[in-house]
């Protein structure tokens, strides 16, 4: 049953907005908007770089097309075109650094595709684990939390491999990813039973 609530009076509205302003809502909103604009600019730059790279892929043999598609897929995972509708602001906290790492990786891969391929092999098992997860079914809150932590750890691992100069927010390695995956299997299997 919906209860009838009166609209706030002009005085109440002024009091509420004054309180929000005092708490810094305008400053926080401006800071978030600037962050979102930086992300959009980075995304636009990467899309442009990918288009240029695809042109090179078609004329040069040292840059495999599969690598291009991997970069594009990674960009779409990090910041899909619908990110404002599908991600929370909290999800975007480290995205700027992840996009920088992708840009650095792409730049270095053009110079040395074989080094990029060797580094990418270190990610294969961790990425395949995520791709092997069935999309159907309901997951527990604990399972979702562990998966979210795994995805973040995977992104940090990418940074450590392809752009270590950016630093990582949390420690990440193949061994840590394996341990996290074991937690996911243990927790998520409980729901299936």
mmCIF file of C-alpha atoms in Angstrom:
data_model
loop_
_atom_site.group_PDB
_atom_site.id
_atom_site.type_symbol
_atom_site.label_atom_id
_atom_site.label_comp_id
_atom_site.label_asym_id
_atom_site.label_seq_id
_atom_site.Cartn_x
_atom_site.Cartn_y
_atom_site.Cartn_z
ATOM 1 C CA UNK A 1 0.000 0.000 0.000
ATOM 2 C CA UNK A 2 1.415 3.360 -1.021
ATOM 3 C CA UNK A 3 1.152 5.999 1.638
ATOM 4 C CA UNK A 4 0.264 9.529 0.682
ATOM 5 C CA UNK A 5 3.134 11.818 1.512
ATOM 6 C CA UNK A 6 2.913 15.526 1.179
ATOM 7 C CA UNK A 7 5.518 17.301 -0.869
ATOM 8 C CA UNK A 8 8.033 19.214 1.221
ATOM 9 C CA UNK A 9 7.264 22.815 1.837
ATOM 10 C CA UNK A 10 9.472 25.485 0.303
ATOM 11 C CA UNK A 11 11.116 25.942 3.679
ATOM 12 C CA UNK A 12 11.758 22.192 4.031
ATOM 13 C CA UNK A 13 13.208 22.045 0.534
ATOM 14 C CA UNK A 14 15.568 24.962 1.262
ATOM 15 C CA UNK A 15 16.694 23.286 4.491
ATOM 16 C CA UNK A 16 17.359 19.952 2.721
ATOM 17 C CA UNK A 17 19.302 21.550 -0.144
ATOM 18 C CA UNK A 18 21.309 23.737 2.248
ATOM 19 C CA UNK A 19 22.238 20.624 4.241
ATOM 20 C CA UNK A 20 23.290 18.771 1.067
ATOM 21 C CA UNK A 21 25.410 21.723 -0.064
ATOM 22 C CA UNK A 22 27.031 21.953 3.369
ATOM 23 C CA UNK A 23 27.949 18.274 3.144
ATOM 24 C CA UNK A 24 29.722 18.969 -0.150
ATOM 25 C CA UNK A 25 27.316 17.379 -2.620
ATOM 26 C CA UNK A 26 28.110 19.920 -5.341
ATOM 27 C CA UNK A 27 31.867 19.432 -4.947
ATOM 28 C CA UNK A 28 31.478 15.634 -4.889
ATOM 29 C CA UNK A 29 29.205 15.725 -7.943
ATOM 30 C CA UNK A 30 31.671 17.894 -9.843
ATOM 31 C CA UNK A 31 34.527 15.554 -8.936
ATOM 32 C CA UNK A 32 32.547 12.528 -10.179
ATOM 33 C CA UNK A 33 31.567 14.294 -13.387
ATOM 34 C CA UNK A 34 35.216 15.180 -14.088
ATOM 35 C CA UNK A 35 36.186 11.544 -13.493
ATOM 36 C CA UNK A 36 33.481 10.308 -15.885
ATOM 37 C CA UNK A 37 34.584 12.807 -18.528
ATOM 38 C CA UNK A 38 38.204 11.612 -18.223
ATOM 39 C CA UNK A 39 37.014 8.014 -18.662
ATOM 40 C CA UNK A 40 35.009 8.947 -21.752
ATOM 41 C CA UNK A 41 38.008 10.777 -23.221
ATOM 42 C CA UNK A 42 40.258 7.758 -22.554
ATOM 43 C CA UNK A 43 37.703 5.425 -24.114
ATOM 44 C CA UNK A 44 37.411 7.632 -27.206
ATOM 45 C CA UNK A 45 41.217 7.743 -27.545
ATOM 46 C CA UNK A 46 41.484 3.948 -27.229
ATOM 47 C CA UNK A 47 38.731 3.373 -29.794
ATOM 48 C CA UNK A 48 40.641 5.644 -32.172
ATOM 49 C CA UNK A 49 43.914 3.810 -31.481
ATOM 50 C CA UNK A 50 42.158 0.491 -32.085
ATOM 51 C CA UNK A 51 40.860 1.719 -35.451
ATOM 52 C CA UNK A 52 44.375 2.766 -36.444
ATOM 53 C CA UNK A 53 45.721 -0.557 -35.216
ATOM 54 C CA UNK A 54 43.139 -2.484 -37.249
ATOM 55 C CA UNK A 55 44.265 -0.634 -40.375
ATOM 56 C CA UNK A 56 47.832 -1.733 -39.623
ATOM 57 C CA UNK A 57 46.713 -5.312 -38.973
ATOM 58 C CA UNK A 58 45.346 -5.465 -42.497
ATOM 59 C CA UNK A 59 48.643 -4.297 -44.055
ATOM 60 C CA UNK A 60 51.288 -5.722 -41.686
ATOM 61 C CA UNK A 61 51.819 -9.341 -40.721
ATOM 62 C CA UNK A 62 53.698 -8.747 -37.455
ATOM 63 C CA UNK A 63 50.554 -7.563 -35.654
ATOM 64 C CA UNK A 64 48.049 -10.452 -35.386
ATOM 65 C CA UNK A 65 44.347 -9.632 -35.752
ATOM 66 C CA UNK A 66 43.540 -11.823 -32.728
ATOM 67 C CA UNK A 67 45.477 -9.420 -30.532
ATOM 68 C CA UNK A 68 43.448 -6.495 -31.860
ATOM 69 C CA UNK A 69 40.205 -8.316 -31.028
ATOM 70 C CA UNK A 70 41.511 -9.098 -27.541
ATOM 71 C CA UNK A 71 42.203 -5.397 -26.908
ATOM 72 C CA UNK A 72 38.758 -4.426 -28.173
ATOM 73 C CA UNK A 73 37.066 -7.037 -25.985
ATOM 74 C CA UNK A 74 39.065 -5.892 -22.976
ATOM 75 C CA UNK A 75 38.093 -2.261 -23.583
ATOM 76 C CA UNK A 76 34.427 -3.272 -23.849
ATOM 77 C CA UNK A 77 34.745 -5.195 -20.593
ATOM 78 C CA UNK A 78 36.431 -2.316 -18.767
ATOM 79 C CA UNK A 79 34.170 0.423 -20.063
ATOM 80 C CA UNK A 80 31.288 -0.751 -22.229
ATOM 81 C CA UNK A 81 29.518 1.904 -24.269
ATOM 82 C CA UNK A 82 26.552 1.462 -21.909
ATOM 83 C CA UNK A 83 28.692 1.839 -18.770
ATOM 84 C CA UNK A 84 26.499 4.563 -17.263
ATOM 85 C CA UNK A 85 23.561 2.147 -17.263
ATOM 86 C CA UNK A 86 25.342 -1.066 -16.246
ATOM 87 C CA UNK A 87 28.109 -0.018 -13.826
ATOM 88 C CA UNK A 88 28.039 1.776 -10.514
ATOM 89 C CA UNK A 89 30.370 4.634 -9.739
ATOM 90 C CA UNK A 90 32.177 2.336 -7.300
ATOM 91 C CA UNK A 91 32.829 -0.091 -10.193
ATOM 92 C CA UNK A 92 34.700 2.694 -11.997
ATOM 93 C CA UNK A 93 37.083 3.562 -9.159
ATOM 94 C CA UNK A 94 40.175 1.993 -10.786
ATOM 95 C CA UNK A 95 39.036 2.039 -14.413
ATOM 96 C CA UNK A 96 41.131 5.072 -15.340
ATOM 97 C CA UNK A 97 44.342 3.223 -14.429
ATOM 98 C CA UNK A 98 43.126 0.046 -16.163
ATOM 99 C CA UNK A 99 42.499 2.025 -19.348
ATOM 100 C CA UNK A 100 45.962 3.595 -19.076
ATOM 101 C CA UNK A 101 47.447 0.103 -18.754
ATOM 102 C CA UNK A 102 45.579 -1.040 -21.873
ATOM 103 C CA UNK A 103 46.859 1.992 -23.817
ATOM 104 C CA UNK A 104 50.432 1.255 -22.702
ATOM 105 C CA UNK A 105 50.019 -2.404 -23.620
ATOM 106 C CA UNK A 106 48.758 -1.558 -27.110
ATOM 107 C CA UNK A 107 51.601 0.872 -27.694
ATOM 108 C CA UNK A 108 54.224 -1.639 -26.578
ATOM 109 C CA UNK A 109 52.598 -4.467 -28.536
ATOM 110 C CA UNK A 110 53.047 -2.567 -31.784
ATOM 111 C CA UNK A 111 56.768 -2.377 -31.082
ATOM 112 C CA UNK A 112 57.106 -5.969 -29.905
ATOM 113 C CA UNK A 113 54.158 -8.263 -30.642
ATOM 114 C CA UNK A 114 56.068 -11.333 -29.455
ATOM 115 C CA UNK A 115 56.648 -9.840 -25.983
ATOM 116 C CA UNK A 116 52.965 -8.925 -25.750
ATOM 117 C CA UNK A 117 51.980 -12.462 -26.723
ATOM 118 C CA UNK A 118 54.311 -13.943 -24.098
ATOM 119 C CA UNK A 119 52.866 -11.685 -21.408
ATOM 120 C CA UNK A 120 49.315 -12.462 -22.550
ATOM 121 C CA UNK A 121 49.933 -16.202 -22.083
ATOM 122 C CA UNK A 122 50.347 -15.528 -18.355
ATOM 123 C CA UNK A 123 46.699 -14.383 -18.330
ATOM 124 C CA UNK A 124 45.231 -17.293 -20.270
ATOM 125 C CA UNK A 125 44.292 -19.561 -17.368
ATOM 126 C CA UNK A 126 42.844 -16.756 -15.243
ATOM 127 C CA UNK A 127 40.758 -15.352 -18.115
ATOM 128 C CA UNK A 128 39.566 -18.815 -19.197
ATOM 129 C CA UNK A 129 38.300 -19.505 -15.688
ATOM 130 C CA UNK A 130 35.923 -16.558 -15.919
ATOM 131 C CA UNK A 131 34.814 -17.470 -19.416
ATOM 132 C CA UNK A 132 34.032 -21.021 -18.313
ATOM 133 C CA UNK A 133 31.468 -19.841 -15.759
ATOM 134 C CA UNK A 134 27.896 -20.565 -16.759
ATOM 135 C CA UNK A 135 25.802 -17.402 -17.040
ATOM 136 C CA UNK A 136 22.610 -18.990 -15.847
ATOM 137 C CA UNK A 137 21.647 -19.627 -12.264
ATOM 138 C CA UNK A 138 21.427 -17.572 -9.147
ATOM 139 C CA UNK A 139 24.615 -16.897 -7.274
ATOM 140 C CA UNK A 140 24.830 -16.179 -3.586
ATOM 141 C CA UNK A 141 25.970 -12.776 -2.363
ATOM 142 C CA UNK A 142 29.237 -14.338 -1.152
ATOM 143 C CA UNK A 143 29.832 -15.967 -4.542
ATOM 144 C CA UNK A 144 29.192 -12.641 -6.343
ATOM 145 C CA UNK A 145 31.548 -10.833 -3.950
ATOM 146 C CA UNK A 146 34.309 -13.391 -4.556
ATOM 147 C CA UNK A 147 33.822 -13.152 -8.334
ATOM 148 C CA UNK A 148 34.016 -9.372 -8.149
ATOM 149 C CA UNK A 149 37.245 -9.611 -6.139
ATOM 150 C CA UNK A 150 38.643 -12.074 -8.690
ATOM 151 C CA UNK A 151 37.835 -9.752 -11.592
ATOM 152 C CA UNK A 152 39.503 -6.852 -9.814
ATOM 153 C CA UNK A 153 42.539 -8.980 -8.973
ATOM 154 C CA UNK A 154 42.732 -10.034 -12.633
ATOM 155 C CA UNK A 155 42.736 -6.390 -13.753
ATOM 156 C CA UNK A 156 45.465 -5.568 -11.235
ATOM 157 C CA UNK A 157 47.457 -8.541 -12.528
ATOM 158 C CA UNK A 158 47.109 -7.160 -16.072
ATOM 159 C CA UNK A 159 48.484 -3.835 -14.847
ATOM 160 C CA UNK A 160 51.429 -5.577 -13.158
ATOM 161 C CA UNK A 161 52.256 -7.462 -16.364
ATOM 162 C CA UNK A 162 51.711 -4.823 -19.051
ATOM 163 C CA UNK A 163 52.223 -1.500 -17.237
ATOM 164 C CA UNK A 164 53.983 -2.113 -13.923
ATOM 165 C CA UNK A 165 54.989 1.554 -13.709
ATOM 166 C CA UNK A 166 51.331 2.375 -12.917
ATOM 167 C CA UNK A 167 51.421 0.267 -9.757
ATOM 168 C CA UNK A 168 48.684 -1.960 -8.403
ATOM 169 C CA UNK A 169 46.063 -1.209 -5.773
ATOM 170 C CA UNK A 170 46.233 -4.771 -4.412
ATOM 171 C CA UNK A 171 48.798 -7.549 -4.754
ATOM 172 C CA UNK A 172 48.044 -9.804 -7.723
ATOM 173 C CA UNK A 173 49.823 -12.851 -9.152
ATOM 174 C CA UNK A 174 49.014 -16.200 -10.757
ATOM 175 C CA UNK A 175 49.232 -17.832 -7.340
ATOM 176 C CA UNK A 176 46.864 -15.314 -5.708
ATOM 177 C CA UNK A 177 44.424 -15.675 -8.611
ATOM 178 C CA UNK A 178 44.504 -19.462 -8.195
ATOM 179 C CA UNK A 179 43.772 -19.154 -4.461
ATOM 180 C CA UNK A 180 40.909 -16.745 -5.135
ATOM 181 C CA UNK A 181 39.476 -19.080 -7.767
ATOM 182 C CA UNK A 182 39.565 -21.964 -5.301
ATOM 183 C CA UNK A 183 37.499 -19.840 -2.885
ATOM 184 C CA UNK A 184 35.026 -19.158 -5.693
ATOM 185 C CA UNK A 185 34.714 -22.836 -6.537
ATOM 186 C CA UNK A 186 34.222 -23.752 -2.872
ATOM 187 C CA UNK A 187 31.640 -21.020 -2.220
ATOM 188 C CA UNK A 188 29.733 -21.182 -5.501
ATOM 189 C CA UNK A 189 29.514 -24.969 -5.437
ATOM 190 C CA UNK A 190 27.691 -24.724 -2.098
ATOM 191 C CA UNK A 191 24.801 -22.958 -3.857
ATOM 192 C CA UNK A 192 24.567 -25.578 -6.579
ATOM 193 C CA UNK A 193 24.041 -28.440 -4.087
#
